[in-house]
mmCIF file of C-alpha atoms in Angstrom:
data_model
loop_
_atom_site.group_PDB
_atom_site.id
_atom_site.type_symbol
_atom_site.label_atom_id
_atom_site.label_comp_id
_atom_site.label_asym_id
_atom_site.label_seq_id
_atom_site.Cartn_x
_atom_site.Cartn_y
_atom_site.Cartn_z
ATOM 1 C CA MET A 11 52.081 -42.108 -2.355
ATOM 2 C CA THR A 12 49.150 -39.688 -2.225
ATOM 3 C CA GLN A 13 49.474 -36.379 -3.967
ATOM 4 C CA ALA A 14 48.726 -33.344 -1.814
ATOM 5 C CA HIS A 15 46.145 -30.914 -3.114
ATOM 6 C CA PRO A 16 46.528 -27.165 -2.636
ATOM 7 C CA PRO A 17 44.282 -25.617 0.039
ATOM 8 C CA HIS A 18 42.255 -23.584 -2.464
ATOM 9 C CA ALA A 19 41.367 -26.770 -4.360
ATOM 10 C CA ASN A 20 40.010 -28.325 -1.171
ATOM 11 C CA THR A 21 37.906 -25.258 -0.336
ATOM 12 C CA ALA A 22 36.533 -25.101 -3.892
ATOM 13 C CA THR A 23 35.544 -28.772 -3.709
ATOM 14 C CA ALA A 24 33.833 -28.159 -0.374
ATOM 15 C CA ALA A 25 32.014 -25.148 -1.837
ATOM 16 C CA ILE A 26 30.665 -27.237 -4.713
ATOM 17 C CA ARG A 27 29.544 -29.930 -2.287
ATOM 18 C CA ASP A 28 27.808 -27.407 -0.044
ATOM 19 C CA SER A 29 25.985 -25.842 -2.994
ATOM 20 C CA ILE A 30 24.361 -29.073 -4.217
ATOM 21 C CA SER A 31 21.203 -28.541 -2.171
ATOM 22 C CA ILE A 32 20.971 -24.930 -3.366
ATOM 23 C CA GLY A 33 21.234 -26.012 -6.994
ATOM 24 C CA LEU A 34 18.478 -28.601 -6.544
ATOM 25 C CA GLY A 35 16.247 -26.071 -4.806
ATOM 26 C CA TYR A 36 16.839 -23.504 -7.531
ATOM 27 C CA PHE A 37 15.924 -26.039 -10.218
ATOM 28 C CA THR A 38 12.618 -26.822 -8.511
ATOM 29 C CA VAL A 39 11.581 -23.187 -8.040
ATOM 30 C CA SER A 40 12.655 -22.066 -11.508
ATOM 31 C CA LEU A 41 10.384 -24.661 -13.125
ATOM 32 C CA ALA A 42 7.401 -22.502 -12.158
ATOM 33 C CA LEU A 43 9.236 -19.410 -13.388
ATOM 34 C CA GLY A 44 9.790 -21.060 -16.768
ATOM 35 C CA VAL A 45 6.103 -21.925 -17.052
ATOM 36 C CA TYR A 46 5.217 -18.316 -16.243
ATOM 37 C CA ALA A 47 7.728 -17.034 -18.820
ATOM 38 C CA ASP A 48 6.058 -19.191 -21.458
ATOM 39 C CA GLN A 49 2.673 -17.827 -20.377
ATOM 40 C CA VAL A 50 3.701 -14.237 -21.053
ATOM 41 C CA GLY A 51 5.055 -15.228 -24.475
ATOM 42 C CA MET A 52 8.793 -15.260 -23.794
ATOM 43 C CA ASP A 53 10.900 -17.530 -25.992
ATOM 44 C CA THR A 54 12.511 -20.539 -24.280
ATOM 45 C CA LEU A 55 16.052 -19.489 -25.176
ATOM 46 C CA LEU A 56 15.404 -15.931 -24.035
ATOM 47 C CA SER A 57 13.957 -17.120 -20.727
ATOM 48 C CA GLY A 58 17.109 -19.182 -20.195
ATOM 49 C CA PHE A 59 19.296 -16.117 -20.804
ATOM 50 C CA MET A 60 17.095 -14.105 -18.449
ATOM 51 C CA SER A 61 17.597 -16.571 -15.611
ATOM 52 C CA ALA A 62 21.306 -17.042 -16.287
ATOM 53 C CA PHE A 63 22.090 -13.332 -16.111
ATOM 54 C CA THR A 64 19.502 -12.161 -13.566
ATOM 55 C CA LEU A 65 19.583 -14.936 -10.946
ATOM 56 C CA SER A 66 16.723 -13.424 -8.974
ATOM 57 C CA SER A 67 13.345 -15.075 -8.519
ATOM 58 C CA SER A 68 11.708 -11.886 -7.235
ATOM 59 C CA GLY A 69 13.407 -9.728 -9.878
ATOM 60 C CA GLU A 70 12.466 -12.015 -12.751
ATOM 61 C CA PHE A 71 8.936 -12.394 -11.440
ATOM 62 C CA ALA A 72 8.583 -8.600 -11.262
ATOM 63 C CA GLY A 73 9.940 -8.289 -14.794
ATOM 64 C CA LEU A 74 7.645 -10.955 -16.212
ATOM 65 C CA ASN A 75 4.679 -9.425 -14.419
ATOM 66 C CA THR A 76 5.495 -6.063 -16.017
ATOM 67 C CA LEU A 77 5.681 -7.689 -19.450
ATOM 68 C CA GLU A 78 2.393 -9.498 -18.867
ATOM 69 C CA THR A 79 0.618 -6.246 -17.994
ATOM 70 C CA ASN A 80 2.161 -4.421 -20.991
ATOM 71 C CA GLY A 81 4.183 -2.148 -18.728
ATOM 72 C CA THR A 82 6.844 0.262 -19.915
ATOM 73 C CA TYR A 83 10.604 -0.260 -19.882
ATOM 74 C CA LEU A 84 10.824 2.361 -17.128
ATOM 75 C CA GLN A 85 8.459 0.336 -14.943
ATOM 76 C CA LEU A 86 10.471 -2.778 -15.697
ATOM 77 C CA ALA A 87 13.740 -1.117 -14.695
ATOM 78 C CA ILE A 88 12.412 0.481 -11.506
ATOM 79 C CA GLY A 89 10.605 -2.670 -10.398
ATOM 80 C CA VAL A 90 13.620 -4.930 -10.854
ATOM 81 C CA ILE A 91 15.948 -2.431 -9.152
ATOM 82 C CA LEU A 92 13.661 -2.080 -6.135
ATOM 83 C CA VAL A 93 13.306 -5.788 -5.453
ATOM 84 C CA ASN A 94 17.049 -6.330 -5.923
ATOM 85 C CA LEU A 95 18.344 -3.442 -3.789
ATOM 86 C CA ARG A 96 19.310 -5.861 -1.019
ATOM 87 C CA TYR A 97 22.016 -7.288 -3.262
ATOM 88 C CA VAL A 98 23.824 -3.942 -3.111
ATOM 89 C CA LEU A 99 24.190 -4.313 0.656
ATOM 90 C CA MET A 100 25.264 -7.937 0.258
ATOM 91 C CA ALA A 101 27.899 -6.958 -2.297
ATOM 92 C CA ILE A 102 29.298 -4.259 0.001
ATOM 93 C CA SER A 103 29.594 -6.610 2.977
ATOM 94 C CA LEU A 104 31.073 -9.337 0.783
ATOM 95 C CA GLY A 105 33.662 -6.923 -0.589
ATOM 96 C CA GLN A 106 34.826 -6.144 2.936
ATOM 97 C CA ARG A 107 35.617 -9.820 3.490
ATOM 98 C CA LEU A 108 37.818 -10.145 0.407
ATOM 99 C CA GLY A 109 41.579 -9.887 0.504
ATOM 100 C CA PRO A 110 43.759 -7.620 -1.644
ATOM 101 C CA GLU A 111 44.615 -10.558 -3.903
ATOM 102 C CA VAL A 112 41.031 -10.522 -5.259
ATOM 103 C CA LYS A 113 41.246 -8.225 -8.287
ATOM 104 C CA ILE A 114 38.517 -6.086 -9.832
ATOM 105 C CA ARG A 115 37.867 -8.607 -12.603
ATOM 106 C CA HIS A 116 37.391 -11.298 -9.963
ATOM 107 C CA ARG A 117 34.962 -9.133 -8.004
ATOM 108 C CA ILE A 118 32.878 -8.490 -11.134
ATOM 109 C CA LEU A 119 32.502 -12.226 -11.699
ATOM 110 C CA MET A 120 31.641 -12.805 -8.037
ATOM 111 C CA ALA A 121 29.013 -10.038 -8.181
ATOM 112 C CA TRP A 122 27.203 -12.013 -10.866
ATOM 113 C CA GLY A 123 26.552 -14.805 -8.357
ATOM 114 C CA ILE A 124 25.329 -12.785 -5.391
ATOM 115 C CA THR A 125 22.015 -14.338 -4.378
ATOM 116 C CA ASP A 126 20.581 -14.816 -0.901
ATOM 117 C CA GLU A 127 21.686 -18.438 -0.640
ATOM 118 C CA ILE A 128 25.074 -18.210 -2.374
ATOM 119 C CA TYR A 129 25.934 -15.114 -0.349
ATOM 120 C CA ALA A 130 25.004 -16.855 2.918
ATOM 121 C CA LEU A 131 27.086 -19.866 1.921
ATOM 122 C CA GLY A 132 30.110 -17.691 1.212
ATOM 123 C CA MET A 133 29.806 -15.535 4.319
ATOM 124 C CA ALA A 134 29.582 -18.645 6.506
ATOM 125 C CA ARG A 135 33.260 -19.272 5.786
ATOM 126 C CA ARG A 136 35.934 -17.641 7.891
ATOM 127 C CA GLN A 137 37.566 -16.132 4.812
ATOM 128 C CA VAL A 138 35.904 -15.564 1.453
ATOM 129 C CA GLY A 139 38.113 -16.453 -1.492
ATOM 130 C CA PHE A 140 37.619 -16.073 -5.221
ATOM 131 C CA LEU A 141 37.848 -19.732 -6.220
ATOM 132 C CA ASP A 142 35.609 -21.137 -3.499
ATOM 133 C CA TYR A 143 32.945 -18.454 -4.018
ATOM 134 C CA VAL A 144 32.899 -18.988 -7.788
ATOM 135 C CA ALA A 145 32.776 -22.750 -7.194
ATOM 136 C CA SER A 146 29.690 -22.277 -5.031
ATOM 137 C CA MET A 147 28.032 -20.386 -7.915
ATOM 138 C CA VAL A 148 28.280 -23.164 -10.512
ATOM 139 C CA LEU A 149 25.539 -25.587 -9.465
ATOM 140 C CA PRO A 150 22.997 -22.931 -8.399
ATOM 141 C CA ILE A 151 23.385 -21.095 -11.718
ATOM 142 C CA LEU A 152 23.053 -24.334 -13.672
ATOM 143 C CA GLY A 153 20.057 -25.393 -11.598
ATOM 144 C CA TRP A 154 18.281 -22.052 -11.915
ATOM 145 C CA THR A 155 18.899 -21.699 -15.649
ATOM 146 C CA SER A 156 18.107 -25.302 -16.599
ATOM 147 C CA GLY A 157 14.964 -25.290 -14.454
ATOM 148 C CA THR A 158 13.693 -22.193 -16.245
ATOM 149 C CA ILE A 159 14.362 -23.757 -19.647
ATOM 150 C CA VAL A 160 12.673 -27.033 -18.694
ATOM 151 C CA GLY A 161 9.702 -25.151 -17.248
ATOM 152 C CA SER A 162 9.362 -23.126 -20.435
ATOM 153 C CA LEU A 163 9.487 -26.248 -22.602
ATOM 154 C CA VAL A 164 6.991 -28.072 -20.420
ATOM 155 C CA GLY A 165 4.741 -25.022 -20.260
ATOM 156 C CA ALA A 166 4.593 -24.880 -24.053
ATOM 157 C CA SER A 167 3.279 -28.464 -24.183
ATOM 158 C CA LEU A 168 0.831 -28.262 -21.265
ATOM 159 C CA PRO A 169 -2.882 -27.632 -21.826
ATOM 160 C CA PRO A 170 -4.038 -24.129 -20.863
ATOM 161 C CA LEU A 171 -5.801 -25.361 -17.709
ATOM 162 C CA LEU A 172 -2.628 -26.900 -16.270
ATOM 163 C CA THR A 173 -0.529 -23.945 -17.371
ATOM 164 C CA SER A 174 -2.790 -21.552 -15.480
ATOM 165 C CA ALA A 175 -2.610 -23.770 -12.412
ATOM 166 C CA ALA A 176 1.183 -23.917 -12.601
ATOM 167 C CA GLY A 177 1.306 -20.128 -12.753
ATOM 168 C CA VAL A 178 -0.059 -20.023 -9.210
ATOM 169 C CA LEU A 179 3.087 -21.788 -7.950
ATOM 170 C CA LEU A 180 5.131 -18.581 -7.964
ATOM 171 C CA TYR A 181 2.532 -16.762 -5.900
ATOM 172 C CA ALA A 182 2.393 -19.721 -3.519
ATOM 173 C CA MET A 183 6.183 -19.613 -3.213
ATOM 174 C CA PHE A 184 6.156 -15.979 -2.113
ATOM 175 C CA VAL A 185 3.294 -16.634 0.306
ATOM 176 C CA ALA A 186 5.301 -19.493 1.808
ATOM 177 C CA ILE A 187 8.250 -17.121 2.264
ATOM 178 C CA VAL A 188 6.272 -14.249 3.787
ATOM 179 C CA ILE A 189 3.792 -15.979 6.108
ATOM 180 C CA PRO A 190 6.333 -17.646 8.470
ATOM 181 C CA THR A 191 8.054 -14.288 9.054
ATOM 182 C CA THR A 192 4.819 -12.785 10.404
ATOM 183 C CA HIS A 193 4.615 -15.220 13.321
ATOM 184 C CA GLY A 194 5.757 -13.456 16.480
ATOM 185 C CA SER A 195 6.496 -10.219 14.617
ATOM 186 C CA ARG A 196 3.786 -7.571 14.719
ATOM 187 C CA PRO A 197 5.746 -5.107 12.539
ATOM 188 C CA MET A 198 6.141 -7.736 9.821
ATOM 189 C CA LEU A 199 2.445 -8.609 10.014
ATOM 190 C CA ALA A 200 1.580 -4.913 9.765
ATOM 191 C CA VAL A 201 3.824 -4.557 6.697
ATOM 192 C CA VAL A 202 2.161 -7.500 4.929
ATOM 193 C CA LEU A 203 -1.379 -6.343 5.727
ATOM 194 C CA GLY A 204 -0.537 -2.729 4.905
ATOM 195 C CA ALA A 205 0.934 -3.666 1.535
ATOM 196 C CA ALA A 206 -2.123 -5.761 0.695
ATOM 197 C CA ALA A 207 -4.532 -3.007 1.760
ATOM 198 C CA LEU A 208 -2.696 -0.277 -0.162
ATOM 199 C CA SER A 209 -2.543 -2.476 -3.258
ATOM 200 C CA VAL A 210 -6.320 -2.983 -3.121
ATOM 201 C CA VAL A 211 -6.944 0.757 -2.705
ATOM 202 C CA LEU A 212 -4.647 1.660 -5.603
ATOM 203 C CA SER A 213 -6.333 -0.905 -7.850
ATOM 204 C CA TYR A 214 -9.438 1.316 -7.871
ATOM 205 C CA LEU A 215 -7.552 4.359 -9.146
ATOM 206 C CA PRO A 216 -8.209 4.861 -12.868
ATOM 207 C CA GLY A 217 -5.199 4.960 -15.159
ATOM 208 C CA LEU A 218 -2.802 3.350 -12.667
ATOM 209 C CA ASP A 219 -1.600 0.036 -14.067
ATOM 210 C CA ALA A 220 -0.256 -2.915 -12.092
ATOM 211 C CA GLY A 221 3.394 -2.024 -12.707
ATOM 212 C CA TRP A 222 3.234 1.425 -11.107
ATOM 213 C CA ARG A 223 0.969 0.069 -8.377
ATOM 214 C CA THR A 224 3.643 -2.431 -7.349
ATOM 215 C CA ILE A 225 6.333 0.271 -7.349
ATOM 216 C CA ILE A 226 4.236 2.669 -5.236
ATOM 217 C CA VAL A 227 3.309 -0.025 -2.709
ATOM 218 C CA THR A 228 6.937 -1.110 -2.364
ATOM 219 C CA ILE A 229 8.274 2.406 -1.774
ATOM 220 C CA VAL A 230 5.494 3.649 0.531
ATOM 221 C CA VAL A 231 5.173 0.584 2.759
ATOM 222 C CA SER A 232 8.916 0.016 3.110
ATOM 223 C CA ALA A 233 9.498 3.705 3.926
ATOM 224 C CA ILE A 234 6.798 3.689 6.616
ATOM 225 C CA ALA A 235 8.115 0.448 8.099
ATOM 226 C CA ALA A 236 11.697 1.724 8.149
ATOM 227 C CA THR A 237 10.563 4.926 9.882
ATOM 228 C CA PHE A 238 8.246 3.555 12.562
ATOM 229 C CA ALA A 239 9.531 -0.018 13.006
ATOM 230 C CA PRO A 240 13.258 -0.080 12.178
ATOM 231 C CA CYS A 241 15.250 -3.242 12.730
ATOM 232 C CA PRO A 242 17.157 -3.081 16.038
ATOM 233 C CA ASP A 243 20.924 -2.860 15.877
ATOM 234 C CA PRO A 244 22.582 -6.176 16.765
ATOM 235 C CA GLU A 245 24.247 -6.218 20.158
ATOM 236 C CA PRO A 246 28.050 -6.550 20.012
ATOM 237 C CA ASP A 247 29.519 -9.834 21.123
ATOM 238 C CA LEU A 248 31.196 -9.278 24.481
ATOM 239 C CA PRO A 249 33.858 -11.597 25.845
ATOM 240 C CA THR A 250 32.654 -13.890 28.617
ATOM 241 C CA ASP A 251 36.034 -14.039 30.361
ATOM 242 C CA PRO A 252 36.019 -11.613 33.341
ATOM 243 C CA GLY A 253 39.670 -10.742 32.757
ATOM 244 C CA SER A 254 38.913 -9.711 29.199
ATOM 245 C CA ILE A 255 36.037 -7.514 30.382
ATOM 246 C CA LYS A 256 38.331 -5.756 32.858
ATOM 247 C CA GLU A 257 40.801 -5.051 30.071
ATOM 248 C CA ILE A 258 38.057 -3.501 27.955
ATOM 249 C CA HIS A 259 36.920 -1.146 30.715
ATOM 250 C CA ALA A 260 40.498 -0.306 31.770
#
């Protein structure tokens, strides 16, 4: 006789299975982040804690870049907040999909694991539950944290020439993310070129370090793009059944 499993156990198992590829991808990318963390002088254990509690490649990269350029804590805070603002919107939309049985303490734990990929995995389900969302967080968090630690350990043993070469991987990763989005999108291409041009211009201003330059470019370019090239509102899904359409217009 087979023993029946509760529905939430089945959904949690499916969530873990679906997150395997995300965990492997996170491990690969975070290797370069760990090498970069070692380059800027961050301890291996500290870099592991950073990845475990931040879970943001762009946020951690911005933070490490600020540390490398001897930026201030204010620059560090503003830079990380700016690149992670999208998670606020994700958290709001995720909260609207949760039922009343999901308590505040559960929501706090779920907020820890809001990343682009984990969020997309959770929102793809018809109903977002606490157990299945937390289950989908396990492997990505382990992959991201362990990859950073391994990268830091490897970076400490690599010769300086290879370490410098490995540091380019993070820049290559962001280029690989940005370039495909510019194909067929003139506004996106204008944003990329405008950000690059403004960054070059600001680099010639005396007394303006790299940390503030990044913050200014982010705010100015995104504000201009949002004003002159806003994203179009998605069209509502209309029923294809003629009878349903008549009922709507009645």
